[in-house]
Structure formats: structure tokens, C-alpha cells
């Protein structure tokens, strides 16, 4: 147990962003040799088919293989707790000092860098999950639905799953799933316009907890899709945060090691202080613990389901489409002038051509933002 705790505390303090699962593979499978490559692939396939935080789930899987049920629990906790406390400190600093010229300048420079980092991550993910023209069509349809149709992100991902099943497994089963999803979407749409429905929602601890639990329990596609879902809901639907505040949270998230969706703690802190941060973080990660620790004891007895793989072939492109829409919406706020566009362009060049590390880019962006504010005053 000490070995598991030490390994995952180290991983939880590693600034790796979207590459954290690759770091797990290098640290746990190659260096420590806790599992074989084949076993690691099994674990990655399992977490890809589940909703929730895939990096955390893979950590639980590796901990379980080393130390059983308690090893999986310990690995997961040691992986997320360092990131939570770091994000809590950063969120508190942002709330306390965000209005200062220095912080405004830093956040001005960080916005374009964050946008570039997420665009690069979307590009890497897109190459892996949008492999055919049909999947490209799904991605485009998802983006258009997100921009024009009166349905939520969850419904769009569900339609993506149904389309994947129909195209890559069974047209009959896909049609059935599509009809069920459509019926539920219509019911939810009419409920939202009925008395007592609508977009207004309080930000009590119960509301924060229930929202983030639903995100962790029902959003497929890993950290980036969870980020897209959170952004769509807390900014556009519930109006808990402004677009600028959410982008600031993403920037702080890039300074936070561990799982990328620790941005949930930032949202919770903005809404209800330290208690809100704790509730949001616990709620978004709890479904991953429940799913993995329930499935792993019987994992060997459960065969891979073909319809699940087909559904993921539809969900993946839908995630890319929604991410593209989310990035476009953020760009309107974080690229207000030529200087910001230039920082964004330099970020893309550094990522794709020069292979500069994310942490160095964040520091450079913050510094450029501070210099711009200093020069304009």
C-alpha cells in the first residue's frame, strides 16, 4: 500500500495535462512493471467505454491490479487529492486577487495560451477518433446541433452513440436507441419550458453536488468532453460563471497537476467557497470510483461488448464537434485584439513546431499579458 500511495502521489503531482495517461503507462507499466502491456491495453479499453474521468479510472485499474480493491481506492485518492488542494489554493488566490492589474494581465495572456493548448489536444484526439468520412459527418452534425438545436450536450452525445451503433454494429439497434434518445430529448425539452422548469438554477451545495455527479456519471469521452459539458452548462445554461471566469478556471487548471477536470473544484469554489470546491470535486470523481470498484472484481468474467465499441465510434466524433464549438465560443472572449491573437498563434507554433512544454507556455503567456498591461498604463 505504501508503494501504491507513493507512486500515485507522484503521478498526482505531475504536470502532464492530456498526456497524463501516457505518463502512467511509462511510470507504472514500463518502469515499475506492475502490469503487462496487454493488461494495460485491457484497462485503457475498459475506461474508454465508461463515463467519467478516464485518467482517474486508469489509475484505479492499475492500483487494483497491484493491491486489490483497497489498492484501487488508495491509488485513486492519492491521484486526485494533490490536485484538489493545489486548485483550492489557486482558486482562493484568484477570487482574492483576480481584480488586481497584475492578475488581470496574467489572465489576459493565459487565455490565448489555454485556447491553443486545448486546440492542440483536440487535434490529437481528433486524429484518433475521426478516422472516416462518416465520423467527420458526425462531428460536424454535433457541432451544428450544439450551436443551433435546442438540445443539451448529453443528448448530442447520446445521439452520437446511437449513430455509431447504427453505422458500425446494428442498424436496427441503433434506430431503437436513436428513437429512445429522441423521445427523452423531447420530454426534457418540454419539461424545461413547463412551470418550474427553465434555465434558472440555484448554486446551493446540493445543486452543485447533483450537477457534478451527473457530469461524472453520464458524460463519455474523458476529460476533454467533460470540460466541454461543464462549460456548456455552467456558462450557457445555468449562468453560474461568465465565459471569462470559466476560461480563468481552465488557465488555473493548466497550473494544476493531475486530472484535467479538477476545474470542477474551481467552479465549486467560485459558487460556494471551500465547501463548494470540496462538494464539486467529490461529486465529479465519485462515479468513477463507484464504477471501477464495482466492475473490476468481475471484469475478467465480462466479455467486451461490440455495441459499446460501436457507440464509442459515434461518441468520439461528437465530442470533437462539441469541443470545436466550445473553443469557438471561448475564442470570442479570449482573443479580443491583435495582441491576444498573436499570443495564440505563437502558442500553436510552439506546440506543433517547437514542442515546447505546456508549463513553460503558461508562464510565457502570463508574462506577456503582464507586460502588455504594464505598457498600456
mmCIF file of C-alpha atoms in Angstrom, residues 136-161 163 178 181 185 189 232-233 236 314 317-326 328-329:
data_model
loop_
_atom_site.group_PDB
_atom_site.id
_atom_site.type_symbol
_atom_site.label_atom_id
_atom_site.label_comp_id
_atom_site.label_asym_id
_atom_site.label_seq_id
_atom_site.Cartn_x
_atom_site.Cartn_y
_atom_site.Cartn_z
ATOM 1 C CA UNK A 136 -16.321 13.504 -39.718
ATOM 2 C CA UNK A 137 -20.000 13.947 -40.602
ATOM 3 C CA UNK A 138 -20.951 13.023 -37.029
ATOM 4 C CA UNK A 139 -18.517 15.629 -35.676
ATOM 5 C CA UNK A 140 -19.935 18.357 -37.945
ATOM 6 C CA UNK A 141 -23.516 17.395 -37.078
ATOM 7 C CA UNK A 142 -22.722 17.515 -33.362
ATOM 8 C CA UNK A 143 -21.203 20.997 -33.670
ATOM 9 C CA UNK A 144 -24.208 22.266 -35.628
ATOM 10 C CA UNK A 145 -26.618 20.699 -33.137
ATOM 11 C CA UNK A 146 -24.788 22.323 -30.261
ATOM 12 C CA UNK A 147 -24.961 25.713 -31.958
ATOM 13 C CA UNK A 148 -28.478 25.591 -33.388
ATOM 14 C CA UNK A 149 -30.622 22.845 -31.876
ATOM 15 C CA UNK A 150 -32.449 23.218 -28.536
ATOM 16 C CA UNK A 151 -30.847 20.099 -27.047
ATOM 17 C CA UNK A 152 -28.146 19.718 -24.449
ATOM 18 C CA UNK A 153 -24.667 18.237 -24.671
ATOM 19 C CA UNK A 154 -25.774 14.955 -23.083
ATOM 20 C CA UNK A 155 -28.464 14.456 -25.737
ATOM 21 C CA UNK A 156 -25.993 15.216 -28.538
ATOM 22 C CA UNK A 157 -23.552 12.630 -27.191
ATOM 23 C CA UNK A 158 -26.400 10.132 -26.858
ATOM 24 C CA UNK A 159 -27.387 10.752 -30.487
ATOM 25 C CA UNK A 160 -23.733 10.229 -31.402
ATOM 26 C CA UNK A 161 -23.773 6.874 -29.606
ATOM 27 C CA UNK A 163 -25.468 6.824 -34.762
ATOM 28 C CA UNK A 178 -31.981 6.817 -31.586
ATOM 29 C CA UNK A 181 -32.948 9.250 -27.121
ATOM 30 C CA UNK A 185 -34.867 14.746 -25.526
ATOM 31 C CA UNK A 189 -37.252 19.992 -23.763
ATOM 32 C CA UNK A 232 -21.856 24.459 -21.853
ATOM 33 C CA UNK A 233 -23.856 24.045 -18.658
ATOM 34 C CA UNK A 236 -24.509 28.977 -21.238
ATOM 35 C CA UNK A 314 -20.019 7.689 -32.614
ATOM 36 C CA UNK A 317 -16.529 12.355 -33.180
ATOM 37 C CA UNK A 318 -19.467 14.013 -31.387
ATOM 38 C CA UNK A 319 -17.070 15.038 -28.617
ATOM 39 C CA UNK A 320 -14.727 16.575 -31.214
ATOM 40 C CA UNK A 321 -17.581 18.543 -32.745
ATOM 41 C CA UNK A 322 -18.695 19.881 -29.373
ATOM 42 C CA UNK A 323 -15.123 20.732 -28.417
ATOM 43 C CA UNK A 324 -14.716 22.704 -31.648
ATOM 44 C CA UNK A 325 -17.892 24.650 -30.832
ATOM 45 C CA UNK A 326 -16.744 25.233 -27.245
ATOM 46 C CA UNK A 328 -15.047 28.850 -30.923
ATOM 47 C CA UNK A 329 -17.240 30.284 -28.167
#
